[in-house]
Each structure stands twice: as structure tokens, then as C-alpha cells.
CSV table of C-alpha atoms in Angstrom, one decimal:
chain,number,residue,atom,x,y,z
A,474,MET,CA,88.8,132.7,103.1
A,475,SER,CA,86.6,134.9,104.3
A,476,HIS,CA,88.2,138.8,103.4
A,477,THR,CA,88.0,139.2,107.5
A,478,ALA,CA,90.6,136.4,107.6
A,479,GLN,CA,93.1,137.6,105.6
A,480,GLU,CA,94.0,140.6,107.8
A,481,PRO,CA,94.7,138.6,110.7
A,482,ILE,CA,96.8,136.5,109.0
A,483,ASP,CA,98.6,139.2,107.6
A,484,ARG,CA,99.6,140.4,111.1
A,485,ILE,CA,100.9,137.6,112.9
A,486,ASP,CA,104.3,136.0,112.6
A,487,GLU,CA,105.9,132.8,111.1
A,488,ARG,CA,105.5,130.8,113.8
A,489,GLY,CA,101.6,132.4,113.7
A,490,ALA,CA,101.0,131.7,109.9
A,491,ALA,CA,102.5,128.3,110.0
A,492,ALA,CA,100.6,127.3,112.6
A,493,SER,CA,97.2,128.7,110.8
A,494,ALA,CA,98.3,126.8,108.0
A,495,LEU,CA,98.8,123.7,109.8
A,496,ALA,CA,95.5,124.1,111.4
A,497,CYS,CA,93.7,124.1,108.3
A,498,LEU,CA,95.5,121.4,107.0
A,499,ASP,CA,95.0,119.4,110.1
A,500,ARG,CA,91.3,119.7,110.2
A,501,CYS,CA,91.1,118.8,106.5
A,502,LEU,CA,92.9,115.2,106.9
A,503,PRO,CA,90.0,113.1,107.2
A,504,LEU,CA,89.6,113.9,103.3
A,505,LEU,CA,92.4,111.4,103.1
A,506,GLY,CA,90.9,108.6,104.7
A,507,SER,CA,90.4,107.6,108.1
A,508,PRO,CA,92.9,105.2,110.2
A,509,PRO,CA,93.8,102.2,110.0
A,510,ASP,CA,93.2,102.8,105.9
A,511,GLY,CA,93.8,106.5,106.0
A,512,LEU,CA,96.7,108.5,107.3
A,513,PRO,CA,97.3,108.9,110.9
A,514,ASP,CA,95.6,111.9,113.0
A,515,ASP,CA,99.2,112.9,114.2
A,516,LEU,CA,100.8,112.9,110.4
A,517,LEU,CA,101.7,116.4,110.9
A,518,ARG,CA,103.0,116.2,114.2
A,519,PRO,CA,106.8,116.9,113.3
A,520,LEU,CA,106.0,120.2,111.6
A,521,TRP,CA,103.8,121.1,114.6
A,522,HIS,CA,106.9,120.4,116.8
A,523,CYS,CA,109.1,122.5,114.4
A,524,VAL,CA,106.7,125.6,114.7
A,525,ALA,CA,107.3,125.2,118.4
A,526,GLU,CA,110.5,124.9,118.3
A,527,GLY,CA,110.4,128.2,116.0
A,528,GLY,CA,110.8,126.4,112.8
A,529,ALA,CA,113.7,124.4,113.6
A,530,ASP,CA,114.3,121.7,110.7
A,531,TRP,CA,111.3,123.2,109.0
A,532,THR,CA,112.5,121.9,105.1
A,533,ASP,CA,113.3,118.5,106.7
A,534,ARG,CA,110.6,117.9,108.3
A,535,LEU,CA,108.0,119.1,105.9
A,536,ALA,CA,110.2,117.0,103.4
A,537,GLY,CA,109.3,113.8,105.7
A,538,VAL,CA,105.2,114.3,106.2
A,539,ARG,CA,105.6,115.1,102.4
A,540,ALA,CA,106.9,111.8,101.4
A,541,ARG,CA,104.4,110.1,103.8
A,542,VAL,CA,101.5,111.2,102.1
A,543,ALA,CA,102.8,110.0,98.5
A,544,ASP,CA,103.8,107.1,100.0
A,545,ALA,CA,100.5,106.6,101.6
A,546,ALA,CA,98.9,107.5,98.0
A,547,ASP,CA,101.2,105.4,96.2
A,548,ALA,CA,100.2,102.1,98.7
A,549,GLY,CA,96.3,102.8,98.1
A,550,ALA,CA,96.1,104.0,101.5
A,551,GLY,CA,92.6,106.3,101.7
A,552,GLN,CA,90.9,105.2,98.2
A,553,GLY,CA,87.3,106.0,100.1
A,554,PRO,CA,85.0,108.3,97.9
A,555,ALA,CA,86.5,111.5,99.6
A,556,ALA,CA,90.4,110.8,99.3
A,557,ALA,CA,89.7,109.8,95.7
A,558,GLY,CA,88.1,112.8,94.6
A,559,PRO,CA,88.8,116.3,94.3
A,560,ALA,CA,88.6,117.3,98.2
A,561,GLY,CA,91.5,114.6,99.0
A,562,ALA,CA,93.5,116.5,96.0
A,563,VAL,CA,92.8,119.7,97.8
A,564,VAL,CA,94.3,118.2,101.2
A,565,ARG,CA,97.1,117.0,99.0
A,566,ASP,CA,97.9,120.2,97.1
A,567,MET,CA,97.5,122.4,100.5
A,568,LEU,CA,100.5,120.6,101.8
A,569,ALA,CA,102.5,120.7,98.6
A,570,ALA,CA,101.6,124.6,98.6
A,571,ALA,CA,103.8,124.7,101.9
A,572,PRO,CA,106.7,127.2,101.6
A,573,SER,CA,110.2,124.6,101.8
A,574,GLY,CA,111.7,127.4,103.9
A,575,TRP,CA,110.9,129.3,107.3
A,576,GLU,CA,110.3,132.8,106.2
A,577,GLY,CA,107.4,135.0,106.8
A,578,THR,CA,106.0,136.4,104.0
A,579,ALA,CA,105.4,133.0,102.2
A,580,LEU,CA,104.3,131.4,105.4
A,581,ARG,CA,102.0,133.9,105.5
A,582,ALA,CA,100.6,133.2,102.0
A,583,TRP,CA,100.4,129.6,102.7
A,584,ALA,CA,97.9,130.5,105.5
A,585,GLY,CA,95.9,131.9,103.2
A,586,VAL,CA,96.1,129.6,100.4
A,587,CYS,CA,95.0,126.8,103.4
A,588,ALA,CA,92.3,129.0,105.0
A,589,ALA,CA,90.4,129.5,102.0
A,590,ALA,CA,90.9,125.8,100.4
A,591,ALA,CA,89.6,124.4,103.6
A,592,LEU,CA,86.7,127.0,103.9
A,593,ASP,CA,85.7,126.0,100.0
A,594,VAL,CA,85.7,122.5,100.9
A,595,HIS,CA,83.7,122.3,104.3
A,596,GLU,CA,81.2,124.7,101.9
A,597,ARG,CA,81.5,122.3,99.1
A,598,LEU,CA,81.0,119.2,101.6
A,599,GLY,CA,78.3,120.7,103.7
A,600,GLY,CA,77.7,124.0,102.9
A,601,GLY,CA,75.8,126.1,106.0
A,602,PRO,CA,76.5,124.8,109.1
A,603,LEU,CA,79.7,123.1,108.1
A,604,ALA,CA,81.1,126.1,106.2
A,605,ASP,CA,80.5,128.2,109.2
A,606,GLY,CA,81.9,126.0,111.7
A,607,GLU,CA,84.9,126.2,109.6
A,608,GLU,CA,84.8,129.9,109.3
A,609,ARG,CA,84.6,130.3,113.1
A,610,ARG,CA,87.2,127.7,114.0
A,611,GLN,CA,89.7,130.0,111.6
A,612,ALA,CA,88.9,133.0,113.4
A,613,GLN,CA,89.2,131.5,117.2
A,614,ILE,CA,92.8,130.0,115.9
A,615,LEU,CA,93.5,133.6,114.3
A,616,ASP,CA,92.6,135.1,117.9
A,617,PHE,CA,94.4,132.4,120.1
A,618,LEU,CA,97.9,133.5,117.4
A,619,ALA,CA,97.5,137.0,118.0
A,620,ASP,CA,97.3,137.3,121.7
A,621,ALA,CA,99.9,134.5,122.7
A,622,PRO,CA,102.9,133.6,121.0
A,623,ALA,CA,102.7,130.1,118.8
A,624,ALA,CA,105.2,128.3,121.5
A,625,ALA,CA,104.2,124.6,122.7
A,626,ALA,CA,101.9,126.0,125.5
A,627,GLY,CA,100.6,128.7,123.0
A,628,LEU,CA,99.8,125.6,120.6
A,629,ARG,CA,97.5,123.9,122.6
A,630,PRO,CA,94.4,126.0,122.1
A,631,VAL,CA,95.0,125.8,118.6
A,632,LEU,CA,95.5,121.9,118.3
A,633,GLU,CA,91.9,121.8,120.3
A,634,VAL,CA,90.3,123.8,117.9
A,635,SER,CA,91.7,121.3,115.3
A,636,ALA,CA,90.7,118.5,116.4
A,637,GLU,CA,87.6,119.5,117.0
A,638,GLY,CA,87.1,120.3,113.5
A,639,ARG,CA,88.9,117.2,112.5
A,640,ARG,CA,86.3,115.2,114.6
A,641,VAL,CA,83.5,116.8,112.9
A,642,LEU,CA,84.6,116.6,109.0
A,643,ARG,CA,85.4,112.9,109.8
A,644,ALA,CA,81.4,112.3,110.8
A,645,VAL,CA,80.3,114.4,107.6
A,646,VAL,CA,83.1,112.1,105.5
A,647,SER,CA,81.8,109.1,107.4
A,648,ARG,CA,78.0,109.6,106.7
A,649,ARG,CA,78.7,111.0,102.7
A,650,GLY,CA,80.8,107.3,102.5
A,651,ARG,CA,78.1,105.1,103.9
A,652,GLY,CA,75.2,107.2,101.8
A,653,ALA,CA,77.3,106.3,98.8
């Protein structure tokens, strides 16, 4: 993560921190494979709903998402080159690092971990423009979260920026897969 991202993360509330971390994780989902073989784009939907609801059922919903990822790994889903390599492991580690409780300090720490991991993955996969785009998306999302409550309506621009980043990374992963 750039040094410029940590300061805004430190200033956001629990909802904003969870949304920031989920957005990084969401943008990196293509590293676990693409549907129909990989995990679906809406894998994190229960956690997004939780953020919109202010942390309601965070522990249970997080456990459910972790179980889906573990089941997919056990079943061999998403066994493309990226999913089997260190990039896929980074995404699983990002999810594993999520705090079990809905507490501001832990959620902000997770947001920092996810921002750094996402930026590192983008740097390793494409460097320059890909990493610059990821850093720009992180800054946009942090700006949205600082300016608007992370309730359902406040999450819409965050989700849109994340979906754009997910499409970009999916294209990079796909190109790399065809070239291998």
C-alpha cells in the first residue's frame, strides 16, 4: 500500500474500513479463477450486505464466505495458473486476515493489509499501468468512504469502482493464461 493510503484508512469508521478491505479483496477475486470454474463474482455479497447493515452477523457471514472459498479449493475449482500460484494464495490470505469481530481497529488493520496485498499483486502481475490503476482505485474508494456513509447507498460507487478493477484484473489473468 502506498503511504498515502494508510492515513485515510486510519480516519475511516468500521464500515468504511470493512468496505475498503472488501473492495481490495473483491478486485482480486479473478486470481482465484473465473466462473464457471472459479468462484462467482458475488462471492462477497453477504459481507457487503453486512457492511451496509453496520456489521450485523459479521462473524457468521465471514465464516460462510471462508467456507465457500475452502470448499472451492478442496474441490479443485479455479485451478488455473494464477489460482494455483502465489497470487491466488495472497487472495486467500487476505480473506483469512479478516477479523472475526466487528471492531474498528482490527478492521482498519485489515484494510491496510488488503490494500498492500492488492497493490503488491497488481505490481507483480503488470507493474506500471496495472499497479497505477489499482492505486488510483484505492484512492477513489477511500475518498468515497470519507465523504459518504458506508450504508447501502454510500457503497454503490465503491462497488462500481471494484467491479471495474475486477474486470481489468480478469482480462490480465486471462491474457496471461492464454500466453502460458
